[in-house]
Structure formats: structure tokens, C-alpha cells
């Protein structure tokens, strides 16, 4: 069971039982659908026929334009659409075959999907502050050892920007990763679903496709930048050349046996979204500003109590490390690792988040993943206000959640904040 979905279900049970809960586990982007997208989905509701396995020509052309504007030109014939990037990633692992190198930490499903396709994940640590991309030197060593032991690594998965850390690997690290993959004859699968949620436009993540275009598959979707997780729409960009075309052929064949075709009305709305008209661009920019404001406000609560936290540069995720507080946590709460820390926060305070072990960390790690995207409001009206407010962190419901985070962390660590209470004006 996905650790994220399991945590969501546990919180839902506690909420239905009348308990006070604070959801910081799920990466669901809790924001209303852009009206223009709703209209296009409704207008396409009569499209009830099966379509092309790879996706409609209109969608694939729009996606090619989207990537072209990001300096990743692609033939629409090498774009494949699926019911979410998650099934696409799973099908890609099947299409490439062999064992899979995954970064540590990394999204909860990479290693699990590798095991489901009958492969074995090969865990390689990331460099400090550069989550999502395996350390290129360690990658070379791990693949050499695996092959010497008779294993067959063929693929390395990367995330740019990263879930769980909110980090963006440097172009230099990505280039060295691409060079290592070429030397080791590995396919790179680059999950770039968060690429539009980098806070500083000058800090945009650089895809490994820029350095190893002949062996890099790129995936993305509308789940994060446009808050459309329930619409289930993902796309993959296959590299031009013999390797890419072989993987494309296998991927489409696998898709034909699993999902046949992605929902046609969703494809129609997605084609419009990937064309990036002004209202879509403005909506994504508003989402990005909201994510940055709230995630930084939550980050301040963690650093205030002494947790280590690298600056978050993208997404709505934090990955604080309570290692500096290990002695206090052991003495005051008998907490020795991330699982116990997450359990304590859930049982004592109703705060749901994920331990680092869910992302491949060792049991002793005191790192946890915090997702802030469910703090924007309980209703569409509140969420819309959060999107349009000049200071969303000062909205009463968001400020209440921030205060709750501060209270819980103070109780956990014994920290006392003597700063004056801020003005709660909402605008």
C-alpha cells in the first residue's frame, strides 16, 4: 500500500471519529479547478469512443509544444499519454526492463513499482541539498557492484524538482548523472511533474534530456501544476533515436494491454492546458506563489525549534531532519527513529506526515516529509481566497494551521517562542 495513501486513509478515519487532525502527509494540491478547464471538460463529455493508445493528435501536439517551450523539442509521434504519470512510470519500467536505480530518499512508489514489475531497486544516496538525483559517483559504484553480482540494472529514475525534499539538483550534478548513465548504458527516466513549481524562474530545473537526449525519457502531468490529480492525465516524452523508438514501441504495446486509451474528455481539456493560454499561465503562477508562501511559513516553524532543513526551492514539500534533537526526543518521548516520530505526532497530536523510511531512509533516520498543500482551506471558497490573497499565510484558516504546527513542534521539542503574536489581519 502506498505510504501516502495509507496515511491519508488513517487521517480520514480519525477525522470521521471527531478527532482534530492536521493533514501534512498527502501531496494532493488542494485547490479549485480553473473554470476554463472545467468548461472544456464538460464540452468534451460526449467523446465516448476509444481513442489512440498513445493519445489524441491534438494532445500530443500540445504536449510537444509545452516541452518545446522548455527547450526539450520532441516529435509528437514520440509522446505517449496515460491515465496519470504514475501508471506511465510503471509501464516505462516494464518497457525498459532490468533492475532500477532509485535515489535515496525518493518518492514512495519508485522502489515499490520496481518490485511490482519483478525488478530489484538499487538504492543510491543523493548529494546534500540535491535530492531527486543519485550521486553520480555513487551511481557508478553501485551499478558496477550490481553487475558484478549478476544483476542487470538498465534504468535510473530521477525527480526534478524533488519529492520528498523540495530540492532542485544543480545542472552540474544532472550533467554528471547523464554522463554516468551514458557510460553505464542506462536509460534515464526523469519525473518532472513538479517542473512548473520552482519558485524562482531563474532557478528552473535542468532536465537530463539536455545532456543525454538519446537515452532520457521525461514524464509530467497536470496533477501538481494545475491541481488535477483526480483527472488522471500524464504524458511521457520518448527520446528520438533507436533506443527511444524501441522503448516507445514497447510502452505503447504495454499501454494497449493495460489502459487502452486515456479518457477522451480529459485529453481534450489537457490539450488546452498544455497549450498554456494566458489564463493557464496565470493560474499556475498563482499556485506557485501560494505554495512558496505557505511552505516557507511552515519551514520557519521547523527551523525555529532546531530541526535541520535545507532551503526549499520548489513544490509544497519539506524534509526536516530532527537529528540535532535526537537526545531530547529519546529522553522525553522514547523516539529513536522516523517511524516512531511520525507515530507520536499522529497519535498524540493528530498530525499526519510521513517518516523518512517511506522514502528509503534507514530506520534510525529522524527525517520526515511534510506536505503543506492541504492547508489552503476546507472549501473551494477558502481555497480561492488563498489563491488570490496578497498574504495568504495571514488568512485565518491558514494562520490557524501554522499556529497548530508551531504548538505541536513546541510540545515535541520543549521549544518556547516568546515572540509577540502577529497581527491577524487577513489582507
Coordinates of C-alpha atoms in Angstrom, one line a residue:
X1 CA 0.0 0.0 0.0
X2 CA 1.3 3.5 -0.9
X3 CA 2.5 5.1 2.3
X4 CA 0.9 8.4 1.2
X5 CA -2.5 6.9 0.6
X6 CA -2.3 4.8 3.8
X7 CA -1.6 7.9 5.8
X8 CA -4.5 9.8 4.1
X9 CA -6.9 6.9 5.0
X10 CA -5.7 6.9 8.6
X11 CA -6.3 10.6 8.9
X12 CA -9.8 10.3 7.3
X13 CA -10.8 7.7 9.9
X14 CA -9.6 9.9 12.7
X15 CA -11.4 12.9 11.3
X16 CA -14.7 10.9 10.9
X17 CA -14.4 9.9 14.5
X18 CA -14.4 13.5 15.5
X19 CA -10.7 13.9 16.2
X20 CA -8.8 17.1 15.4
X21 CA -6.4 16.3 12.6
X22 CA -3.9 18.2 10.5
X23 CA -3.0 16.6 7.2
X24 CA 0.6 17.1 6.2
X25 CA 1.1 13.7 4.6
X26 CA -0.5 13.9 1.1
X27 CA 0.9 15.7 -1.9
X28 CA -2.6 16.4 -3.2
X29 CA -2.8 20.0 -4.3
X30 CA -6.0 21.2 -2.6
X31 CA -7.1 23.9 -5.0
X32 CA -10.1 24.5 -7.2
X33 CA -10.2 23.6 -10.9
X34 CA -9.5 26.5 -13.3
X35 CA -13.0 27.4 -14.7
X36 CA -11.8 27.3 -18.3
X37 CA -10.6 23.7 -17.8
X38 CA -14.0 22.7 -16.3
X39 CA -15.7 24.2 -19.4
X40 CA -13.6 22.3 -21.8
X41 CA -14.0 19.0 -19.9
X42 CA -17.8 19.4 -20.0
X43 CA -17.8 20.4 -23.7
X44 CA -16.0 17.1 -24.5
X45 CA -18.2 14.9 -22.4
X46 CA -19.8 13.3 -25.5
X47 CA -16.4 11.9 -26.6
X48 CA -17.1 8.3 -25.6
X49 CA -15.2 6.3 -28.2
X50 CA -11.9 4.6 -27.6
X51 CA -9.0 6.6 -29.0
X52 CA -5.4 6.2 -29.9
X53 CA -3.4 4.3 -27.3
X54 CA -0.7 7.0 -27.3
X55 CA -3.2 9.8 -27.0
X56 CA -5.0 12.1 -29.4
X57 CA -3.1 14.0 -32.1
X58 CA -4.3 17.3 -30.6
X59 CA -3.0 16.4 -27.1
X60 CA 0.4 15.1 -28.3
X61 CA 0.9 18.2 -30.5
X62 CA 0.1 20.4 -27.5
X63 CA 2.4 18.5 -25.3
X64 CA 5.2 18.7 -27.8
X65 CA 4.7 22.5 -27.8
X66 CA 4.8 22.6 -24.0
X67 CA 8.2 20.8 -23.9
X68 CA 9.5 22.8 -26.9
X69 CA 9.0 26.0 -24.9
X70 CA 11.2 24.4 -22.2
X71 CA 14.0 23.7 -24.7
X72 CA 13.1 20.0 -25.0
X73 CA 11.8 19.7 -28.6
X74 CA 10.1 16.5 -29.4
X75 CA 8.2 14.9 -32.3
X76 CA 4.5 14.5 -31.3
X77 CA 4.9 10.9 -32.5
X78 CA 7.2 10.2 -29.6
X79 CA 4.7 11.5 -26.9
X80 CA 2.6 8.9 -25.1
X81 CA -0.4 9.8 -22.9
X82 CA -1.6 7.8 -20.0
X83 CA -4.1 7.9 -17.1
X84 CA -1.7 9.7 -14.8
X85 CA 2.1 9.8 -14.8
X86 CA 2.2 7.1 -12.1
X87 CA 0.9 4.3 -14.4
X88 CA 3.1 5.7 -17.2
X89 CA 6.2 5.4 -14.9
X90 CA 5.1 1.8 -14.1
X91 CA 4.7 0.9 -17.8
X92 CA 8.1 2.5 -18.5
X93 CA 9.8 0.3 -16.0
X94 CA 8.2 -2.7 -17.7
X95 CA 9.2 -1.4 -21.2
X96 CA 12.9 -0.8 -20.2
X97 CA 13.2 -4.0 -18.1
X98 CA 16.0 -4.9 -15.8
X99 CA 16.8 -3.6 -12.3
X100 CA 16.2 0.1 -11.4
X101 CA 18.4 2.6 -9.7
X102 CA 16.5 4.9 -7.4
X103 CA 17.7 7.8 -5.4
X104 CA 17.5 7.8 -1.6
X105 CA 15.4 9.5 -0.5
X106 CA 12.9 9.2 -3.3
X107 CA 9.1 9.2 -3.9
X108 CA 7.4 6.2 -2.2
X109 CA 6.3 4.5 -5.4
X110 CA 9.6 4.2 -7.4
X111 CA 11.1 1.3 -5.4
X112 CA 7.6 -0.3 -5.0
X113 CA 6.9 -0.2 -8.7
X114 CA 10.3 -1.7 -9.5
X115 CA 9.4 -4.6 -7.2
X116 CA 6.0 -5.0 -8.8
X117 CA 7.5 -5.4 -12.3
X118 CA 9.8 -8.1 -11.0
X119 CA 12.9 -5.9 -10.8
X120 CA 15.0 -5.0 -7.8
X121 CA 15.6 -1.4 -6.8
X122 CA 19.2 -0.3 -6.3
X123 CA 19.3 2.5 -3.8
X124 CA 21.9 5.2 -4.3
X125 CA 22.1 8.2 -2.0
X126 CA 21.7 11.8 -3.2
X127 CA 24.1 14.6 -2.5
X128 CA 23.3 17.1 0.3
X129 CA 20.7 19.6 -0.8
X130 CA 20.3 17.9 -4.2
X131 CA 17.5 15.5 -3.7
X132 CA 16.0 13.6 -6.6
X133 CA 19.2 12.8 -8.4
X134 CA 21.6 9.9 -7.3
X135 CA 25.1 10.9 -6.5
X136 CA 26.8 10.3 -9.9
X137 CA 30.0 8.8 -8.3
X138 CA 28.0 6.5 -6.0
X139 CA 25.8 5.6 -9.0
X140 CA 28.8 4.3 -10.9
X141 CA 30.0 2.3 -7.9
X142 CA 26.5 0.8 -7.2
X143 CA 25.9 -0.3 -10.8
X144 CA 29.4 -1.8 -11.1
X145 CA 28.8 -3.8 -7.9
X146 CA 25.3 -4.9 -9.0
X147 CA 26.6 -6.1 -12.3
X148 CA 29.5 -7.9 -10.7
X149 CA 26.9 -9.7 -8.6
X150 CA 25.0 -10.8 -11.6
X151 CA 22.2 -8.2 -11.5
X152 CA 21.0 -6.3 -14.6
X153 CA 20.5 -2.6 -13.9
X154 CA 19.1 -0.9 -17.0
X155 CA 17.4 2.3 -15.7
X156 CA 17.9 5.1 -13.3
X157 CA 14.9 7.2 -12.1
X158 CA 15.4 10.9 -11.1
X159 CA 13.0 13.6 -9.9
X160 CA 13.4 17.2 -10.9
X161 CA 12.4 19.1 -8.8
X162 CA 12.3 16.5 -6.0
X163 CA 9.7 14.9 -3.9
X164 CA 10.2 14.5 -0.9
X165 CA 12.8 17.2 -0.3
X166 CA 11.6 20.2 -2.4
X167 CA 15.2 20.5 -3.7
X168 CA 16.4 21.1 -7.2
X169 CA 19.6 19.3 -8.3
X170 CA 22.2 21.6 -9.8
X171 CA 22.8 21.5 -13.5
X172 CA 26.4 20.2 -12.8
X173 CA 25.1 17.2 -10.9
X174 CA 22.5 16.5 -13.6
X175 CA 25.1 16.6 -16.3
X176 CA 27.4 14.3 -14.4
X177 CA 24.5 11.9 -13.8
X178 CA 23.7 12.0 -17.6
X179 CA 27.4 11.3 -18.4
X180 CA 27.4 8.3 -16.0
X181 CA 24.2 6.9 -17.5
X182 CA 25.7 7.1 -20.9
X183 CA 28.9 5.4 -19.8
X184 CA 26.8 2.7 -18.0
X185 CA 24.3 2.3 -20.8
X186 CA 21.4 3.2 -18.5
X187 CA 18.0 4.7 -19.6
X188 CA 17.2 7.8 -17.5
X189 CA 13.6 8.2 -16.5
X190 CA 13.2 11.8 -15.4
X191 CA 10.0 12.5 -13.5
X192 CA 9.5 16.3 -14.0
X193 CA 5.9 16.7 -12.8
X194 CA 7.0 19.5 -10.4
X195 CA 9.0 21.4 -13.1
X196 CA 6.4 24.3 -13.1
X197 CA 6.6 24.7 -9.3
X198 CA 10.1 26.1 -9.0
X199 CA 9.8 29.3 -7.0
X200 CA 12.4 31.4 -8.8
X201 CA 12.1 31.3 -12.6
X202 CA 15.9 31.7 -12.9
X203 CA 16.3 28.5 -10.8
X204 CA 14.4 26.2 -13.2
X205 CA 15.4 22.6 -13.0
X206 CA 17.6 21.4 -15.9
X207 CA 16.5 18.1 -17.4
X208 CA 19.0 15.3 -18.0
X209 CA 17.5 15.3 -21.5
X210 CA 19.6 18.4 -22.1
X211 CA 22.7 16.3 -21.6
X212 CA 21.8 12.8 -22.7
X213 CA 18.9 13.3 -25.1
X214 CA 19.3 9.9 -26.7
X215 CA 18.6 8.0 -23.5
X216 CA 16.3 10.2 -21.4
X217 CA 12.6 9.7 -21.0
X218 CA 10.7 12.6 -19.4
X219 CA 7.3 12.4 -17.7
X220 CA 5.0 15.0 -16.4
X221 CA 1.3 15.7 -16.0
X222 CA -1.4 18.1 -14.7
X223 CA -1.6 16.7 -11.1
X224 CA 0.7 19.3 -9.5
X225 CA 0.9 22.5 -11.5
X226 CA -2.9 22.6 -12.2
X227 CA -4.2 20.6 -9.2
X228 CA -5.9 18.0 -11.4
X229 CA -4.9 14.8 -9.6
X230 CA -8.4 13.3 -9.9
X231 CA -8.4 13.8 -13.7
X232 CA -5.6 11.2 -14.1
X233 CA -3.6 12.5 -17.0
X234 CA 0.1 12.0 -17.6
X235 CA 2.4 12.2 -20.6
X236 CA 5.8 10.8 -21.5
X237 CA 8.4 12.2 -23.9
X238 CA 10.5 9.5 -25.5
X239 CA 13.9 10.3 -27.0
X240 CA 14.5 10.3 -30.7
X241 CA 16.8 7.6 -32.0
X242 CA 16.9 3.8 -31.9
X243 CA 16.7 3.4 -28.1
X244 CA 13.9 5.8 -27.7
X245 CA 11.8 4.4 -30.5
X246 CA 12.3 0.8 -29.2
X247 CA 11.1 1.9 -25.7
X248 CA 8.2 3.9 -27.3
X249 CA 7.1 0.8 -29.2
X250 CA 7.2 -1.4 -26.1
X251 CA 5.5 1.3 -24.0
X252 CA 2.6 1.7 -26.4
X253 CA 2.2 -2.1 -26.6
X254 CA 2.1 -2.3 -22.7
X255 CA -0.4 0.5 -22.6
X256 CA -2.6 -1.2 -25.1
X257 CA -2.9 -4.1 -22.7
X258 CA -3.4 -2.1 -19.5
X259 CA -5.4 1.1 -20.1
X260 CA -6.1 1.0 -23.9
X261 CA -6.7 4.8 -24.0
X262 CA -6.9 7.7 -21.6
X263 CA -10.3 9.3 -21.1
X264 CA -11.1 11.3 -24.2
X265 CA -12.8 14.3 -22.4
X266 CA -9.8 14.6 -20.1
X267 CA -7.5 14.6 -23.1
X268 CA -9.4 17.4 -24.7
X269 CA -9.1 19.6 -21.6
X270 CA -5.5 18.6 -21.2
X271 CA -4.7 19.6 -24.8
X272 CA -5.9 23.1 -24.0
X273 CA -3.9 23.2 -20.7
X274 CA -0.7 22.1 -22.4
X275 CA -1.1 24.9 -25.0
X276 CA -0.6 27.3 -22.0
X277 CA -3.0 30.1 -22.8
X278 CA -2.8 33.2 -20.6
X279 CA -5.3 32.1 -18.0
X280 CA -3.5 28.8 -17.5
X281 CA -0.1 30.5 -17.1
X282 CA -1.7 33.0 -14.6
X283 CA -3.3 30.2 -12.6
X284 CA 0.0 28.2 -12.4
X285 CA 1.8 31.4 -11.3
X286 CA -0.8 32.0 -8.6
X287 CA -0.4 28.4 -7.4
X288 CA 3.3 28.7 -7.3
X289 CA 3.2 31.9 -5.2
X290 CA 0.8 30.2 -2.8
X291 CA 2.9 27.1 -2.4
X292 CA 6.0 29.2 -1.8
X293 CA 4.4 31.4 0.8
X294 CA 2.9 28.6 2.8
X295 CA 5.7 26.1 2.6
X296 CA 8.2 28.8 3.7
X297 CA 6.0 29.7 6.6
X298 CA 5.8 26.1 7.7
X299 CA 9.6 25.8 7.3
X300 CA 10.1 28.6 9.7
X301 CA 8.3 26.7 12.4
X302 CA 10.6 23.7 11.9
X303 CA 13.8 25.6 11.9
X304 CA 12.7 27.6 14.9
X305 CA 12.7 24.5 17.1
X306 CA 16.1 23.3 15.9
X307 CA 15.4 20.9 13.1
X308 CA 17.8 20.9 10.2
X309 CA 16.2 21.9 6.9
X310 CA 17.8 22.7 3.6
X311 CA 16.2 25.7 1.8
X312 CA 13.1 24.6 -0.1
X313 CA 13.3 25.8 -3.7
X314 CA 10.2 24.2 -5.3
X315 CA 7.0 22.2 -4.6
X316 CA 5.0 22.2 -1.4
X317 CA 7.3 19.7 0.4
X318 CA 9.7 20.0 3.3
X319 CA 12.1 17.3 4.5
X320 CA 13.2 18.4 8.0
X321 CA 15.8 16.4 10.0
X322 CA 15.4 16.1 13.7
X323 CA 18.9 14.7 14.2
X324 CA 20.0 17.7 16.2
X325 CA 17.1 16.9 18.7
X326 CA 17.8 13.2 18.9
X327 CA 18.9 13.2 22.5
X328 CA 15.8 15.2 23.6
X329 CA 13.4 13.0 21.6
X330 CA 14.8 9.9 23.0
X331 CA 14.7 11.1 26.6
X332 CA 11.4 12.9 26.5
X333 CA 9.4 10.7 24.1
X334 CA 11.4 7.4 23.7
X335 CA 11.6 8.3 20.0
X336 CA 14.6 6.7 18.2
X337 CA 13.7 7.0 14.5
X338 CA 11.4 8.4 11.9
X339 CA 8.6 5.8 12.2
X340 CA 8.3 6.4 16.0
X341 CA 8.4 10.2 15.4
X342 CA 5.6 10.1 12.8
X343 CA 3.5 7.8 15.0
X344 CA 3.9 10.1 18.0
X345 CA 2.8 13.1 16.0
X346 CA -0.2 11.2 14.7
X347 CA -1.3 9.6 17.9
X348 CA -0.7 12.5 20.3
X349 CA -1.5 15.5 18.1
X350 CA -3.5 14.2 15.1
X351 CA -0.8 15.4 12.7
X352 CA -0.3 13.2 9.7
X353 CA 3.0 13.1 7.9
X354 CA 5.4 10.5 6.6
X355 CA 8.7 9.2 8.1
X356 CA 11.9 9.2 6.0
X357 CA 11.7 5.4 6.0
X358 CA 8.8 5.7 3.5
X359 CA 11.3 7.3 1.1
X360 CA 14.1 4.7 1.5
X361 CA 15.8 6.2 4.6
X362 CA 17.2 3.8 7.3
X363 CA 15.1 3.1 10.4
X364 CA 17.3 5.3 12.5
X365 CA 16.8 8.4 10.4
X366 CA 14.8 11.2 12.1
X367 CA 13.8 12.8 8.8
X368 CA 10.2 13.3 8.0
X369 CA 8.3 14.5 4.9
X370 CA 5.9 17.4 5.3
X371 CA 3.4 18.3 2.6
X372 CA 1.7 21.7 3.0
X373 CA -0.8 21.7 0.1
X374 CA -3.8 20.7 2.2
X375 CA -3.6 23.8 4.4
X376 CA -5.2 26.1 1.9
X377 CA -8.8 25.7 3.1
X378 CA -11.6 23.2 3.6
X379 CA -13.9 24.7 0.9
X380 CA -13.5 26.0 -2.6
X381 CA -14.3 29.5 -1.4
X382 CA -11.4 29.4 1.1
X383 CA -9.0 27.9 -1.4
X384 CA -9.9 30.5 -4.0
X385 CA -9.3 33.2 -1.4
X386 CA -5.9 31.6 -0.7
X387 CA -5.0 31.8 -4.4
X388 CA -5.9 35.4 -4.7
X389 CA -4.8 36.8 -1.3
X390 CA -1.8 39.1 -1.3
X391 CA -0.7 37.5 2.0
X392 CA -2.3 34.0 2.2
X393 CA -0.4 33.0 5.3
X394 CA -2.4 35.7 7.2
X395 CA -5.8 34.2 6.2
X396 CA -7.4 33.0 9.5
X397 CA -7.7 29.3 8.5
X398 CA -4.1 29.1 7.2
X399 CA -2.8 31.1 10.2
X400 CA -4.6 28.6 12.5
X401 CA -2.9 25.7 10.8
X402 CA 0.5 27.4 11.1
X403 CA -0.2 28.1 14.8
X404 CA -1.1 24.4 15.2
X405 CA 2.2 23.3 13.6
X406 CA 4.1 25.7 15.9
X407 CA 2.2 24.4 19.0
X408 CA 2.9 20.7 18.1
X409 CA 6.6 21.3 17.5
X410 CA 6.9 23.2 20.7
X411 CA 5.4 20.4 22.6
X412 CA 7.6 17.9 20.8
X413 CA 10.8 19.7 21.4
X414 CA 10.2 21.8 24.5
X415 CA 10.8 24.9 22.5
X416 CA 9.3 28.2 23.8
X417 CA 8.5 31.0 21.4
X418 CA 8.5 34.4 23.2
X419 CA 7.9 36.4 20.1
X420 CA 4.8 38.7 20.1
X421 CA 1.6 37.3 18.4
X422 CA 1.4 38.7 14.9
X423 CA -1.5 40.8 13.6
X424 CA -4.1 38.5 12.1
X425 CA -5.5 41.0 9.5
X426 CA -6.5 38.9 6.5
X427 CA -5.5 41.4 3.8

